Short mmCIF file of C-alpha atoms and ligand atoms in Angstrom, two decimals:
data_model
loop_
_atom_site.label_atom_id
_atom_site.label_comp_id
_atom_site.label_asym_id
_atom_site.label_seq_id
_atom_site.Cartn_x
_atom_site.Cartn_y
_atom_site.Cartn_z
CA MET V 595 88.68 91.29 107.93
CA HIS V 596 86.30 93.08 110.31
CA PRO V 597 83.05 91.12 110.70
CA ASP V 598 80.96 94.18 109.70
CA ILE V 599 82.69 94.39 106.35
CA GLU V 600 81.09 92.72 103.33
CA ARG V 601 84.13 92.91 101.09
CA ILE V 602 87.40 94.78 100.76
CA LEU V 603 87.51 97.24 97.86
CA PHE V 604 91.10 98.42 98.27
CA THR V 605 93.78 96.89 100.43
CA ALA V 606 96.20 98.91 102.54
CA GLU V 607 98.91 98.10 100.00
CA GLN V 608 96.81 99.31 97.06
CA ILE V 609 95.97 102.53 98.91
CA ALA V 610 99.62 103.12 99.78
CA GLU V 611 100.76 102.53 96.21
CA ARG V 612 98.10 104.82 94.77
CA THR V 613 98.85 107.51 97.35
CA ARG V 614 102.54 107.47 96.43
CA ALA V 615 101.65 107.82 92.74
CA LEU V 616 99.33 110.73 93.49
CA GLY V 617 102.06 112.37 95.56
CA ARG V 618 104.56 112.11 92.71
CA ARG V 619 102.11 113.55 90.20
CA ILE V 620 101.04 116.41 92.47
CA ALA V 621 104.66 117.24 93.28
CA GLU V 622 105.47 117.42 89.57
CA ASP V 623 102.55 119.75 88.94
CA LEU V 624 103.33 121.97 91.90
CA ALA V 625 107.00 122.13 90.99
CA ALA V 626 106.12 123.01 87.42
CA GLY V 627 104.10 125.88 88.78
CA CYS V 628 101.14 125.18 86.57
CA GLU V 629 98.02 126.92 87.73
CA LYS V 630 95.82 123.93 87.23
CA GLY V 631 93.05 124.98 89.57
CA ALA V 632 92.89 128.49 88.22
CA ALA V 633 93.22 127.38 84.59
CA SER V 634 90.40 124.86 84.92
CA GLY V 635 88.11 127.49 86.36
CA LYS V 636 87.84 125.72 89.68
CA GLN V 637 86.59 128.85 91.40
CA ALA V 638 90.13 130.11 91.84
CA ALA V 639 90.45 133.83 91.60
CA PRO V 640 92.98 135.36 89.20
CA PRO V 641 96.52 134.94 90.53
CA ALA V 642 97.38 137.56 93.09
CA GLN V 643 100.34 139.04 91.24
CA ASN V 644 101.49 141.14 94.16
CA ALA V 645 100.16 139.15 97.03
CA ALA V 646 102.79 140.42 99.43
CA ALA V 647 102.07 144.01 98.46
CA GLN V 648 98.39 143.31 99.09
CA GLY V 649 99.16 142.03 102.53
CA GLY V 650 99.03 138.39 101.42
CA ALA V 651 101.62 135.66 101.76
CA PRO V 652 105.04 136.40 100.22
CA ALA V 653 105.68 135.00 96.75
CA SER V 654 108.01 132.39 98.23
CA ALA V 655 105.35 130.95 100.54
CA PRO V 656 105.20 127.19 99.99
CA PRO V 657 102.07 125.41 98.81
CA LEU V 658 99.42 124.91 101.45
CA ALA V 659 97.91 121.44 101.90
CA VAL V 660 94.45 121.61 103.50
CA CYS V 661 93.03 118.59 105.32
CA ILE V 662 89.25 118.36 105.66
CA LEU V 663 88.43 116.89 109.05
CA LYS V 664 87.84 114.23 110.02
CA GLY V 665 87.73 111.66 107.25
CA SER V 666 90.76 112.88 105.33
CA VAL V 667 93.25 112.53 108.17
CA PRO V 668 94.85 109.14 107.30
CA PHE V 669 95.04 109.90 103.56
CA PHE V 670 96.36 113.40 104.26
CA ALA V 671 99.07 112.08 106.55
CA ASP V 672 100.27 109.61 103.94
CA LEU V 673 99.92 111.95 100.96
CA ILE V 674 101.91 114.87 102.36
CA ARG V 675 104.76 112.46 103.11
CA ALA V 676 104.66 111.39 99.46
CA ILE V 677 105.14 114.96 98.21
CA PRO V 678 108.87 115.76 98.36
CA LEU V 679 108.44 119.54 98.35
CA PRO V 680 108.24 122.22 101.02
CA LEU V 681 104.60 122.29 102.17
CA GLU V 682 102.60 123.88 104.93
CA THR V 683 99.53 122.20 106.36
CA GLU V 684 96.16 123.42 107.57
CA TYR V 685 93.02 121.75 108.87
CA ILE V 686 89.40 122.71 108.33
CA ALA V 687 86.25 121.26 109.87
CA LEU V 688 83.15 121.29 107.69
CA SER V 689 79.71 119.83 108.21
CA SER V 690 76.36 119.65 106.48
CA TYR V 691 73.15 119.95 108.42
CA GLY V 692 69.81 118.58 107.43
CA ALA V 693 66.79 116.65 108.61
CA GLY V 694 67.50 113.01 109.40
CA THR V 695 70.22 111.57 107.21
CA ALA V 696 69.61 113.93 104.31
CA SER V 697 72.02 116.79 103.82
CA SER V 698 70.45 120.21 103.60
CA GLY V 699 73.05 121.08 101.01
CA GLN V 700 74.36 123.83 103.23
CA VAL V 701 77.91 123.46 104.42
CA HIS V 702 79.01 125.07 107.66
CA ILE V 703 82.51 125.79 108.88
CA GLY V 704 83.28 124.39 112.32
CA LYS V 705 86.94 125.37 112.27
CA ASP V 706 88.44 127.51 109.55
CA ILE V 707 92.06 127.62 108.41
CA ALA V 708 94.28 130.28 109.90
CA ALA V 709 96.89 130.64 107.17
CA ASP V 710 96.83 133.38 104.58
CA VAL V 711 96.19 131.75 101.18
CA ALA V 712 96.58 134.86 99.02
CA GLY V 713 98.94 134.20 96.14
CA ARG V 714 99.60 130.61 97.17
CA ASP V 715 99.07 127.21 95.60
CA VAL V 716 96.46 125.38 97.66
CA LEU V 717 95.96 121.62 97.67
CA ILE V 718 92.70 120.47 99.23
CA VAL V 719 92.87 116.88 100.42
CA GLU V 720 89.60 114.96 100.73
CA ASP V 721 88.75 111.35 101.50
CA ILE V 722 85.65 111.09 99.32
CA VAL V 723 83.62 113.24 96.95
CA ASP V 724 79.96 112.28 97.04
CA SER V 725 77.35 114.97 96.25
CA GLY V 726 80.19 117.43 95.60
CA ARG V 727 78.68 120.02 97.93
CA THR V 728 81.50 120.06 100.45
CA LEU V 729 84.19 120.72 97.88
CA ALA V 730 82.15 123.12 95.78
CA PHE V 731 81.64 125.14 98.95
CA LEU V 732 85.25 124.95 100.09
CA CYS V 733 86.69 125.88 96.70
CA GLY V 734 84.46 128.93 96.61
CA HIS V 735 85.32 129.78 100.21
CA LEU V 736 89.05 129.67 99.51
CA ALA V 737 88.85 131.35 96.12
CA ALA V 738 87.48 134.44 97.82
CA ARG V 739 90.88 134.73 99.52
CA HIS V 740 92.73 134.98 96.20
CA PRO V 741 94.96 131.91 96.09
CA ARG V 742 97.26 131.47 93.12
CA SER V 743 95.68 128.10 92.40
CA VAL V 744 93.39 125.56 94.02
CA ARG V 745 93.74 121.85 93.37
CA VAL V 746 91.63 119.08 94.85
CA VAL V 747 92.80 115.54 95.44
CA THR V 748 90.42 112.90 96.72
CA LEU V 749 91.15 109.33 97.67
CA LEU V 750 87.73 108.16 96.47
CA ASP V 751 85.28 109.60 94.01
CA LYS V 752 81.63 108.63 93.60
CA PRO V 753 80.75 110.46 90.40
CA SER V 754 77.32 108.83 90.18
CA ARG V 755 76.27 110.65 93.37
CA ARG V 756 76.87 114.23 92.26
CA ALA V 757 74.20 116.74 93.19
CA VAL V 758 76.30 119.71 92.09
CA PRO V 759 78.87 119.76 89.28
CA PHE V 760 82.34 119.12 90.63
CA THR V 761 85.42 117.44 89.17
CA PRO V 762 88.44 116.73 91.38
CA ASP V 763 91.86 117.32 89.85
CA TYR V 764 93.28 114.05 91.17
CA VAL V 765 91.39 110.87 92.09
CA GLY V 766 92.74 107.84 93.89
CA PHE V 767 89.94 105.48 92.95
CA ALA V 768 86.49 105.93 91.42
CA VAL V 769 83.86 103.79 93.12
CA ASP V 770 80.26 102.82 92.58
CA ASP V 771 77.52 103.94 94.93
CA VAL V 772 78.30 101.57 97.79
CA PHE V 773 78.68 102.31 101.51
CA VAL V 774 82.41 102.51 102.04
CA VAL V 775 84.27 102.74 105.34
CA GLY V 776 87.88 102.57 106.46
CA CYS V 777 91.01 104.63 105.90
CA GLY V 778 89.33 107.61 107.58
CA MET V 779 85.77 106.98 106.39
CA ASP V 780 83.17 106.16 109.00
CA TYR V 781 79.71 104.99 109.82
CA ALA V 782 78.53 106.60 113.09
CA GLU V 783 82.19 107.48 113.81
CA ARG V 784 83.31 103.86 113.61
CA TYR V 785 85.65 102.06 111.20
CA ARG V 786 87.87 105.09 110.49
CA ASN V 787 90.91 103.14 111.67
CA LEU V 788 90.50 100.20 109.30
CA PRO V 789 93.67 100.10 107.20
CA TYR V 790 91.72 99.08 104.09
CA ILE V 791 88.60 100.45 102.37
CA GLY V 792 85.66 98.11 102.56
CA VAL V 793 81.96 97.90 101.85
CA LEU V 794 79.87 97.92 105.02
CA LYS V 795 77.31 95.15 105.41
CA PRO V 796 73.79 96.58 104.93
CA SER V 797 72.71 94.81 108.13
CA VAL V 798 74.97 97.17 110.10
CA TYR V 799 73.20 100.33 108.98
CA GLY V 800 69.78 98.89 108.33
CA GLY V 801 70.07 99.21 104.57
C1 PRP M 1447 82.29 113.29 104.26
C2 PRP M 1447 83.59 113.32 103.50
C3 PRP M 1447 83.51 114.59 102.72
C4 PRP M 1447 82.04 114.78 102.49
C5 PRP M 1447 81.72 114.41 101.07
O1 PRP M 1447 82.45 114.06 105.41
O2 PRP M 1447 84.68 113.28 104.38
O3 PRP M 1447 84.04 115.68 103.43
O4 PRP M 1447 81.34 113.89 103.39
O5 PRP M 1447 80.35 114.52 100.84
P1 PRP M 1447 79.72 115.49 99.76
O6 PRP M 1447 80.50 115.37 98.49
O7 PRP M 1447 78.32 114.95 99.63
O8 PRP M 1447 79.74 116.88 100.31
P2 PRP M 1447 81.47 113.94 106.65
O9 PRP M 1447 80.48 115.09 106.62
O10 PRP M 1447 80.88 112.56 106.73
O11 PRP M 1447 82.43 114.23 107.87
P3 PRP M 1447 83.71 113.39 108.38
O12 PRP M 1447 84.80 113.59 107.37
O13 PRP M 1447 84.03 114.02 109.70
O14 PRP M 1447 83.29 111.93 108.50
#
């Protein structure tokens, strides 16, 4: 174990097993064609019935998996390989600006996705939901482009930290309000490559 880690929350094996289970479940839902995101009111616009006629993606366009940079990269890479369906992938860079360590609550797009989402099933892949601001923003941003459905899967969820209402469709693990790193998650850009998810020692970040 890395010396900066207080304890391991989830081992690489536990993460891999949970990711495979999430992949199976998501694949079933996508294959069934259920409009989970739209039905649950997750900011998805009404299905674009004639997306192709409207200049959107053809009806046969495969689901689009969207990776939120940077933290989601390892989970995204494993999850898409656990979904045995045709998929396309996209990457979006988002950031929150604010004074000091506090988020302003405003999310900015550093790099947007290029693909046309109209009429398509979209799967947003996130590493962690904390305040909920990032995903509330992104769901609204994508809904404006008239997807058929929007689903959100997150490896970790910290429901006790919500500042805005947001409920992911699929959750790997719910965690308490502890400082987690590893499997994509960082402190000052470090620890993303740890194969497990651990709690960072408070002495490292002055907590
Ligand atoms: C983290 C994480 C989520 C977001 C969640 O990203 O990857 O995208 O914060 O926080 P929220 O629910 O409070 O919006 P971060 O801004 O640290 O960027 P990174 O993924 O590049 O580390």
